[in-house]
Amino acid sequence: MTQVSMTVNGRAVSGEVEGRTLLVQFLREGLGLTGTHVGCDTSQCGACVVHVDGKAVKACAVFALDLQGAEVRTIEGMANADGSLSVIQQAFQDHHGLQCGFCTPGMVMSAAALLAENPKPSEAEVRKYLEGNLCRCTGYHNIVKAVLAASGQDVAAIAAE
Amino acid sequence: MPKDHGIGASQKRREDLRFLTGRGRYTDDINLPGQLYAAFVRSTVAHGRINAVDTATAAAMPGVVRVFTAADFAAVGGLPCGWQVTDRHGKPMLEPKHPVLAEGKVRHVGDPIALVVAETAEQARDAAEAVILDIAELPPVLDMKAAVAGGPLVHDELGSNLCYDWGFVEENREAVDAAIRSAHHVTTLELVNNRLVPNAMEPRCAVGDYNPATDETTLYTTSQNPHVIRLLMGAFVLGVPEHKLRVVAPDVGGGFGSKIYHYAEEAAVTFAARALRRPVKWTASRSESFITDAQGRDHVTKIELALDREGHFLAVRTETYANMGAYLSTFAPCIPTWLHGTLMAGNYRTPLIYVNVKAVFTNTVPVDAYRGAGRPEATFQLERVIDKAARELGMDPIELRRRNFITEFPYQTPVALVYDTGNYHATMDRLAEIADLAGFEKRRQESAAKGLLRGLGVNCYIEACGIAPSNLVGQLGARAGLYESATVRVNATGGVVVMTGSHSHGQGHETTFAQVIAEMIGIPESQVEIVHGDTANTPMGMGTYGSRSIAVGGSAMVRAASKIIAKAKKIAAHLLEASDSDIELKDGKFTVAGTDKSVDWGSVCLAAYVPHNYPLADLEPGLEETAFYDPANFTFPSGAYACEVEVDPETGKVTVARFAAADDFGNVINPMIVDGQVHGGIAQGIGQALLETCAYDENGQLVTGSYMDYAMPRADDVPFYAVDHSCATPCTHNPLGVKGCGEAGAIGSPPAVVNAVIDALQRAGHTHVTHIDMPLSPARVWAAMQH
């Protein structure tokens, strides 16, 4: 076991991990941050997406020990300071972009990363970017709408085309 | 003006706040003090004889607490099957034992052989790899026709791989044969309904817990129906009485059928927790899900449709081989029979129907209900053969359907069902509008200008939901009742808690059920709380599947709330010194009819619990009622779907360009949520039609065992969908007039996609291409165009 220290959602944290401990295990089991989910074992589903140093990362594909000193942000750190939903989270609720909620944390984290890179994506760009996030409930319709809405675009007009 | 509250309002979901902030509580999020971790040792071969299981090395490894094998489960029952089908000769189906851990033989890749329990998940996994298996591999049987033609036996003691040979309606068989012999035209289609993996995004998980001080056992599990699991596991497997057994299904990350069944892992971790007196947790890896979650579909079918000179349907005859896999999953036998054969009338007046289904054991993962469950299989073959018939007769496929639509209700089909309501012409009219069918030709030319082949596929569907009248399903072989329950508890200050036997795992019941209660009483939805998923605080209920929650669970809730309102009116009458027959409840206020005398909801609730001024001689204090609702009939949602595809003639790649769904769900509680249910179903149907298949190689190894091989629909595989449910004919036999909407999208969409691809190829001159089996991968479509 080795000591690892990083910043998670603005808070300095540390813990003992094995060399094989994945970031997602450290978050879920070490820190009790169970909002980040594990939906597969091949880094395909995206339920575990978090931000590491501002970039979207699949937390099942990186070892905790490789993140000494890193800045990590998870779904638990996405709401506004007063606890209200952020623009992206609110758009997911407003447009019914989630059903069972299991893929949702990863979707929100990916969407946030997309909008940070590309503040006004086209529908096709949203769909392409979210290729690494599987959802079995929504058929993606309302997720894509939610991301477009969060970017400030007129969703009704785009979806009606 | 759309409503802003109550029934019919697109209320935002209250569930979303916890899911959007990482505060959901799924089973894998639960960790109990002193918890141990379980890992299963599973068969790596499809069929084999177990000579020895050597656990000595594993048991001595760091952190290992115990290794269980089949011998430890000798006194435990097998996993029960919940439905007994009777074959066409009146004999019960062949029913093998399904042990918790494999005894003597392994029968599919993934069959559990041993259970390692250790202090950490990693230690359990490491030790599981150290269990030494001596298994003599046997030839597997995978092809269904080979399995019934004398292939190796999956279950030696049964003497056959044919679970049952079912005929429906058996008395119609000769008349159907005669009608087909003498018909003007018979269209024949042979097809495969591809095996699918449900793939709820949350892998299954189970945590067993035992308190020796109270002798209480608790199972936390990813289930769509915790009460059913408690009954099956307690009474049939572990012998734990229900009052000492609690099953909790907390937030569940999707089910689609795969989380209905009682699985070996649930019983195994509960057994281990009782034996070790410590909590035991197992979480499936996705690779494990692929080889243990019950799979769906997998039918091989020949269908014949007989028509007269004018295109009227005269008879339908089908022969289907339905794969059961290696064991009978909880409801497996009823899916290809009662949920499939009874749907073969579709939306049409076909006077004579005969359905033959041969259910077959193979060395594959068990098959059971997956979203739609039998109804997609029925719809696909019927709507495909109708399209083929239209082409053969030179008729427009929509016109051929319209010519045969059922138009008068109630309608008794020749396959046992009585449709209460529907309006298939109106639904098709609505589809034509939302799909802009009139604009297809222009869009086809635009595609052609890009070098792409555009095709249009249209079809209808009917489903039987709201499962189901208990006395009827009992006659059909169900070993359970299929009512639903609800307790409505009103608190002293007027807040309402509904404890429902339904279970929500994405459907948004906490929002929609509250809308119904708020509307009935006339109070804000924020005063209503919905509790579900825990046998300790909900009445015995059958859970959520088959689009039944609002139709059956909602009806139970309405019935309980009606009892509450009736009692509250008596209390109000006492307070207002009037007769209870004169009391009206509106907007949360009880009024004496025709007067301005009134008392509000909160005062009546308070009087019920502080009964100082109260008719104690005639009425008990308190305001809490329970109701069980057993439906009088199924509900019959129906719809018409249209798909437009573009086919790349160079590669065979199919792109879904447009998709429209016009559904009749009867009354709708929350249109936003209903739209979302349809969207998700459509994506699963497009997945089945174009992308997904569960493939085994000749050794019975699952080739599509991960998301790298099993092609799930992704965001850029699908378009925006046009969905509409304004054509509504309310159900006549439940109090809300609702029909259910959960499965429609997955039932109606596969034939639309395939019909569209065939249409595209036909228009491009590939007139020999009358069918391509799903999934319509680029390779298959390209190959079809080469002949």
CSV table of N, CA and C in Angstrom, one decimal, chain B residues 239-332:
chain,number,residue,atom,x,y,z
B,239,GLY,N,-35.3,-21.2,2.4
B,239,GLY,CA,-36.1,-21.6,3.5
B,239,GLY,C,-36.1,-20.5,4.7
B,240,VAL,N,-36.1,-19.3,4.3
B,240,VAL,CA,-36.2,-18.2,5.3
B,240,VAL,C,-37.6,-17.6,5.3
B,241,PRO,N,-38.3,-17.6,6.4
B,241,PRO,CA,-39.7,-17.1,6.3
B,241,PRO,C,-39.7,-15.6,6.0
B,242,GLU,N,-40.8,-15.2,5.4
B,242,GLU,CA,-40.8,-13.8,4.9
B,242,GLU,C,-40.7,-12.8,6.0
B,243,HIS,N,-41.2,-13.1,7.2
B,243,HIS,CA,-41.2,-12.1,8.3
B,243,HIS,C,-39.8,-11.9,8.9
B,244,LYS,N,-38.9,-12.8,8.5
B,244,LYS,CA,-37.5,-12.7,8.9
B,244,LYS,C,-36.6,-12.3,7.7
B,245,LEU,N,-37.2,-12.0,6.6
B,245,LEU,CA,-36.4,-11.7,5.4
B,245,LEU,C,-36.9,-10.4,4.8
B,246,ARG,N,-35.9,-9.5,4.6
B,246,ARG,CA,-36.2,-8.2,4.0
B,246,ARG,C,-35.4,-8.0,2.7
B,247,VAL,N,-36.0,-7.6,1.7
B,247,VAL,CA,-35.3,-7.4,0.4
B,247,VAL,C,-35.5,-5.9,0.1
B,248,VAL,N,-34.4,-5.3,-0.2
B,248,VAL,CA,-34.4,-3.8,-0.5
B,248,VAL,C,-33.8,-3.7,-1.9
B,249,ALA,N,-34.5,-3.0,-2.8
B,249,ALA,CA,-34.0,-2.7,-4.1
B,249,ALA,C,-34.0,-1.1,-4.1
B,250,PRO,N,-32.9,-0.5,-3.8
B,250,PRO,CA,-32.8,0.9,-3.7
B,250,PRO,C,-32.8,1.6,-5.1
B,251,ASP,N,-32.1,2.6,-5.3
B,251,ASP,CA,-32.0,3.1,-6.7
B,251,ASP,C,-31.5,2.0,-7.6
B,252,VAL,N,-32.1,1.8,-8.7
B,252,VAL,CA,-31.7,0.7,-9.6
B,252,VAL,C,-31.5,1.3,-10.9
B,253,GLY,N,-30.3,1.0,-11.5
B,253,GLY,CA,-29.9,1.7,-12.7
B,253,GLY,C,-30.3,1.0,-14.0
B,254,GLY,N,-31.6,1.0,-14.2
B,254,GLY,CA,-32.2,0.4,-15.4
B,254,GLY,C,-32.4,-1.1,-15.2
B,255,GLY,N,-33.4,-1.6,-15.9
B,255,GLY,CA,-33.7,-3.1,-15.8
B,255,GLY,C,-34.0,-3.7,-17.1
B,256,PHE,N,-35.0,-3.2,-17.8
B,256,PHE,CA,-35.4,-3.6,-19.1
B,256,PHE,C,-35.8,-5.1,-19.1
B,257,GLY,N,-36.2,-5.6,-17.9
B,257,GLY,CA,-36.5,-7.0,-17.8
B,257,GLY,C,-35.4,-7.8,-17.1
B,258,SER,N,-34.2,-7.5,-17.3
B,258,SER,CA,-33.1,-8.3,-16.8
B,258,SER,C,-33.0,-8.3,-15.3
B,259,LYS,N,-33.6,-7.4,-14.6
B,259,LYS,CA,-33.6,-7.4,-13.2
B,259,LYS,C,-34.9,-7.8,-12.5
B,260,ILE,N,-35.7,-8.6,-13.3
B,260,ILE,CA,-37.0,-9.2,-12.8
B,260,ILE,C,-36.6,-10.4,-12.0
B,261,TYR,N,-35.7,-11.2,-12.5
B,261,TYR,CA,-35.5,-12.6,-12.1
B,261,TYR,C,-34.8,-12.8,-10.8
B,262,HIS,N,-35.0,-13.9,-10.2
B,262,HIS,CA,-34.2,-14.3,-9.0
B,262,HIS,C,-33.0,-15.0,-9.5
B,263,TYR,N,-31.8,-14.4,-9.2
B,263,TYR,CA,-30.6,-14.9,-9.7
B,263,TYR,C,-29.8,-15.7,-8.6
B,264,ALA,N,-29.0,-16.6,-9.1
B,264,ALA,CA,-28.2,-17.4,-8.2
B,264,ALA,C,-27.3,-16.5,-7.2
B,265,GLU,N,-26.8,-15.4,-7.7
B,265,GLU,CA,-25.9,-14.6,-6.9
B,265,GLU,C,-26.6,-14.1,-5.7
B,266,GLU,N,-27.9,-13.7,-5.9
B,266,GLU,CA,-28.7,-13.2,-4.7
B,266,GLU,C,-28.8,-14.2,-3.6
B,267,ALA,N,-29.1,-15.4,-4.0
B,267,ALA,CA,-29.2,-16.5,-3.0
B,267,ALA,C,-27.9,-16.8,-2.4
B,268,ALA,N,-26.9,-16.8,-3.2
B,268,ALA,CA,-25.5,-17.2,-2.8
B,268,ALA,C,-25.0,-16.2,-1.7
B,269,VAL,N,-25.1,-14.9,-2.0
B,269,VAL,CA,-24.5,-14.0,-1.0
B,269,VAL,C,-25.3,-14.0,0.3
B,270,THR,N,-26.6,-14.2,0.1
B,270,THR,CA,-27.5,-14.2,1.3
B,270,THR,C,-27.2,-15.4,2.2
B,271,PHE,N,-27.0,-16.6,1.5
B,271,PHE,CA,-26.6,-17.8,2.2
B,271,PHE,C,-25.3,-17.6,2.9
B,272,ALA,N,-24.3,-17.0,2.2
B,272,ALA,CA,-23.0,-16.8,2.7
B,272,ALA,C,-23.0,-15.9,3.9
B,273,ALA,N,-23.8,-14.8,3.9
B,273,ALA,CA,-23.9,-13.9,5.0
B,273,ALA,C,-24.5,-14.6,6.2
B,274,ARG,N,-25.5,-15.4,6.0
B,274,ARG,CA,-26.1,-16.2,7.1
B,274,ARG,C,-25.0,-17.1,7.7
B,275,ALA,N,-24.3,-17.8,6.8
B,275,ALA,CA,-23.3,-18.8,7.3
B,275,ALA,C,-22.2,-18.1,8.1
B,276,LEU,N,-21.7,-17.0,7.5
B,276,LEU,CA,-20.5,-16.3,8.1
B,276,LEU,C,-20.9,-15.2,9.1
B,277,ARG,N,-22.2,-14.9,9.2
B,277,ARG,CA,-22.6,-13.9,10.1
B,277,ARG,C,-21.9,-12.5,9.9
B,278,ARG,N,-21.7,-12.3,8.7
B,278,ARG,CA,-21.1,-10.9,8.3
B,278,ARG,C,-21.8,-10.6,6.9
B,279,PRO,N,-21.9,-9.3,6.7
B,279,PRO,CA,-22.4,-8.9,5.4
B,279,PRO,C,-21.5,-9.4,4.2
B,280,VAL,N,-22.1,-9.8,3.1
B,280,VAL,CA,-21.3,-10.3,2.0
B,280,VAL,C,-21.8,-9.5,0.7
B,281,LYS,N,-20.9,-8.9,0.0
B,281,LYS,CA,-21.3,-8.1,-1.2
B,281,LYS,C,-20.7,-8.7,-2.5
B,282,TRP,N,-21.5,-8.7,-3.5
B,282,TRP,CA,-21.0,-9.1,-4.8
B,282,TRP,C,-21.5,-8.0,-5.8
B,283,THR,N,-20.6,-7.6,-6.6
B,283,THR,CA,-20.9,-6.7,-7.7
B,283,THR,C,-20.4,-7.3,-9.0
B,284,ALA,N,-21.3,-7.4,-10.0
B,284,ALA,CA,-20.9,-8.0,-11.3
B,284,ALA,C,-20.0,-7.0,-12.0
B,285,SER,N,-19.0,-7.6,-12.6
B,285,SER,CA,-18.2,-6.8,-13.6
B,285,SER,C,-19.1,-6.8,-14.9
B,286,ARG,N,-18.9,-5.9,-15.8
B,286,ARG,CA,-19.7,-6.0,-17.0
B,286,ARG,C,-19.5,-7.3,-17.8
B,287,SER,N,-18.2,-7.8,-17.8
B,287,SER,CA,-18.0,-9.1,-18.4
B,287,SER,C,-18.8,-10.2,-17.8
B,288,GLU,N,-19.0,-10.1,-16.5
B,288,GLU,CA,-19.9,-11.1,-15.8
B,288,GLU,C,-21.3,-10.9,-16.2
B,289,SER,N,-21.8,-9.6,-16.3
B,289,SER,CA,-23.1,-9.4,-16.7
B,289,SER,C,-23.4,-10.0,-18.1
B,290,PHE,N,-22.5,-9.9,-19.0
B,290,PHE,CA,-22.7,-10.5,-20.3
B,290,PHE,C,-22.9,-12.0,-20.3
B,291,ILE,N,-22.3,-12.7,-19.3
B,291,ILE,CA,-22.5,-14.2,-19.3
B,291,ILE,C,-23.4,-14.6,-18.1
B,292,THR,N,-24.1,-13.7,-17.5
B,292,THR,CA,-25.0,-14.2,-16.4
B,292,THR,C,-26.4,-13.5,-16.4
B,293,ASP,N,-26.5,-12.2,-16.9
B,293,ASP,CA,-27.8,-11.6,-17.0
B,293,ASP,C,-28.7,-12.3,-18.0
B,294,ALA,N,-29.9,-12.6,-17.7
B,294,ALA,CA,-30.8,-13.3,-18.7
B,294,ALA,C,-30.8,-12.5,-19.9
B,295,GLN,N,-30.7,-13.2,-21.1
B,295,GLN,CA,-30.7,-12.5,-22.4
B,295,GLN,C,-32.1,-12.5,-23.0
B,296,GLY,N,-32.2,-11.8,-24.1
B,296,GLY,CA,-33.6,-11.6,-24.7
B,296,GLY,C,-33.7,-12.1,-26.1
B,297,ARG,N,-35.0,-12.3,-26.5
B,297,ARG,CA,-35.4,-12.7,-27.9
B,297,ARG,C,-34.8,-14.1,-28.2
B,298,ASP,N,-34.1,-14.2,-29.4
B,298,ASP,CA,-33.6,-15.5,-29.9
B,298,ASP,C,-34.6,-16.4,-30.3
B,299,HIS,N,-35.4,-16.0,-31.3
B,299,HIS,CA,-36.4,-16.9,-32.0
B,299,HIS,C,-36.0,-17.1,-33.4
B,300,VAL,N,-36.2,-18.3,-33.9
B,300,VAL,CA,-36.1,-18.7,-35.3
B,300,VAL,C,-37.5,-19.0,-35.8
B,301,THR,N,-38.0,-18.3,-36.7
B,301,THR,CA,-39.5,-18.3,-37.1
B,301,THR,C,-39.7,-18.5,-38.5
B,302,LYS,N,-40.7,-19.3,-38.8
B,302,LYS,CA,-41.3,-19.3,-40.2
B,302,LYS,C,-42.8,-18.8,-40.0
B,303,ILE,N,-43.1,-17.8,-40.8
B,303,ILE,CA,-44.5,-17.3,-40.7
B,303,ILE,C,-45.1,-17.3,-42.1
B,304,GLU,N,-46.4,-17.7,-42.2
B,304,GLU,CA,-47.1,-17.7,-43.4
B,304,GLU,C,-48.4,-16.9,-43.2
B,305,LEU,N,-48.6,-16.0,-44.2
B,305,LEU,CA,-49.8,-15.2,-44.2
B,305,LEU,C,-50.6,-15.4,-45.4
B,306,ALA,N,-51.9,-15.9,-45.2
B,306,ALA,CA,-52.8,-16.2,-46.3
B,306,ALA,C,-53.7,-15.0,-46.6
B,307,LEU,N,-53.8,-14.6,-47.9
B,307,LEU,CA,-54.7,-13.4,-48.2
B,307,LEU,C,-55.6,-13.8,-49.3
B,308,ASP,N,-56.7,-13.1,-49.4
B,308,ASP,CA,-57.6,-13.3,-50.5
B,308,ASP,C,-57.2,-12.3,-51.6
B,309,ARG,N,-58.0,-12.3,-52.7
B,309,ARG,CA,-57.7,-11.5,-53.9
B,309,ARG,C,-57.6,-10.0,-53.6
B,310,GLU,N,-58.4,-9.6,-52.6
B,310,GLU,CA,-58.4,-8.1,-52.3
B,310,GLU,C,-57.4,-7.8,-51.2
B,311,GLY,N,-56.7,-8.7,-50.8
B,311,GLY,CA,-55.7,-8.4,-49.7
B,311,GLY,C,-56.2,-8.6,-48.3
B,312,HIS,N,-57.3,-9.2,-48.1
B,312,HIS,CA,-57.8,-9.4,-46.8
B,312,HIS,C,-57.1,-10.6,-46.2
B,313,PHE,N,-56.7,-10.4,-44.9
B,313,PHE,CA,-56.0,-11.5,-44.3
B,313,PHE,C,-56.9,-12.6,-43.9
B,314,LEU,N,-56.5,-13.9,-44.3
B,314,LEU,CA,-57.4,-15.0,-44.0
B,314,LEU,C,-56.9,-15.9,-42.9
B,315,ALA,N,-55.6,-16.0,-42.8
B,315,ALA,CA,-55.0,-16.9,-41.8
B,315,ALA,C,-53.5,-16.6,-41.6
B,316,VAL,N,-53.1,-16.8,-40.4
B,316,VAL,CA,-51.6,-16.7,-40.1
B,316,VAL,C,-51.2,-18.0,-39.4
B,317,ARG,N,-50.1,-18.6,-39.9
B,317,ARG,CA,-49.5,-19.8,-39.3
B,317,ARG,C,-48.0,-19.5,-39.0
B,318,THR,N,-47.6,-19.8,-37.8
B,318,THR,CA,-46.2,-19.7,-37.5
B,318,THR,C,-45.6,-20.9,-36.8
B,319,GLU,N,-44.3,-21.1,-37.1
B,319,GLU,CA,-43.6,-22.1,-36.3
B,319,GLU,C,-42.3,-21.4,-35.8
B,320,THR,N,-42.1,-21.4,-34.5
B,320,THR,CA,-41.0,-20.7,-33.9
B,320,THR,C,-40.2,-21.7,-33.0
B,321,TYR,N,-38.9,-21.6,-33.1
B,321,TYR,CA,-38.0,-22.2,-32.1
B,321,TYR,C,-37.6,-21.1,-31.2
B,322,ALA,N,-37.8,-21.3,-29.9
B,322,ALA,CA,-37.4,-20.2,-28.9
B,322,ALA,C,-36.4,-20.8,-28.0
B,323,ASN,N,-35.3,-20.0,-27.9
B,323,ASN,CA,-34.2,-20.5,-27.1
B,323,ASN,C,-34.4,-20.2,-25.6
B,324,MET,N,-34.3,-21.2,-24.8
B,324,MET,CA,-34.4,-21.0,-23.3
B,324,MET,C,-33.1,-20.8,-22.7
B,325,GLY,N,-32.0,-21.2,-23.4
B,325,GLY,CA,-30.7,-21.2,-22.8
B,325,GLY,C,-30.6,-22.5,-22.0
B,326,ALA,N,-29.7,-22.5,-21.0
B,326,ALA,CA,-29.3,-23.7,-20.3
B,326,ALA,C,-30.3,-24.0,-19.1
B,327,TYR,N,-30.9,-23.0,-18.6
B,327,TYR,CA,-31.9,-23.3,-17.5
B,327,TYR,C,-33.1,-22.4,-17.7
B,328,LEU,N,-34.2,-22.7,-17.0
B,328,LEU,CA,-35.3,-21.9,-17.1
B,328,LEU,C,-35.2,-20.7,-16.1
B,329,SER,N,-35.0,-19.5,-16.7
B,329,SER,CA,-35.1,-18.3,-15.9
B,329,SER,C,-36.5,-18.1,-15.4
B,330,THR,N,-36.7,-17.1,-14.4
B,330,THR,CA,-37.9,-17.1,-13.6
B,330,THR,C,-39.2,-17.1,-14.5
B,331,PHE,N,-39.2,-16.3,-15.5
B,331,PHE,CA,-40.5,-16.2,-16.3
B,331,PHE,C,-40.3,-16.7,-17.7
B,332,ALA,N,-39.2,-17.3,-18.0
B,332,ALA,CA,-38.8,-17.6,-19.4
B,332,ALA,C,-39.9,-18.4,-20.2
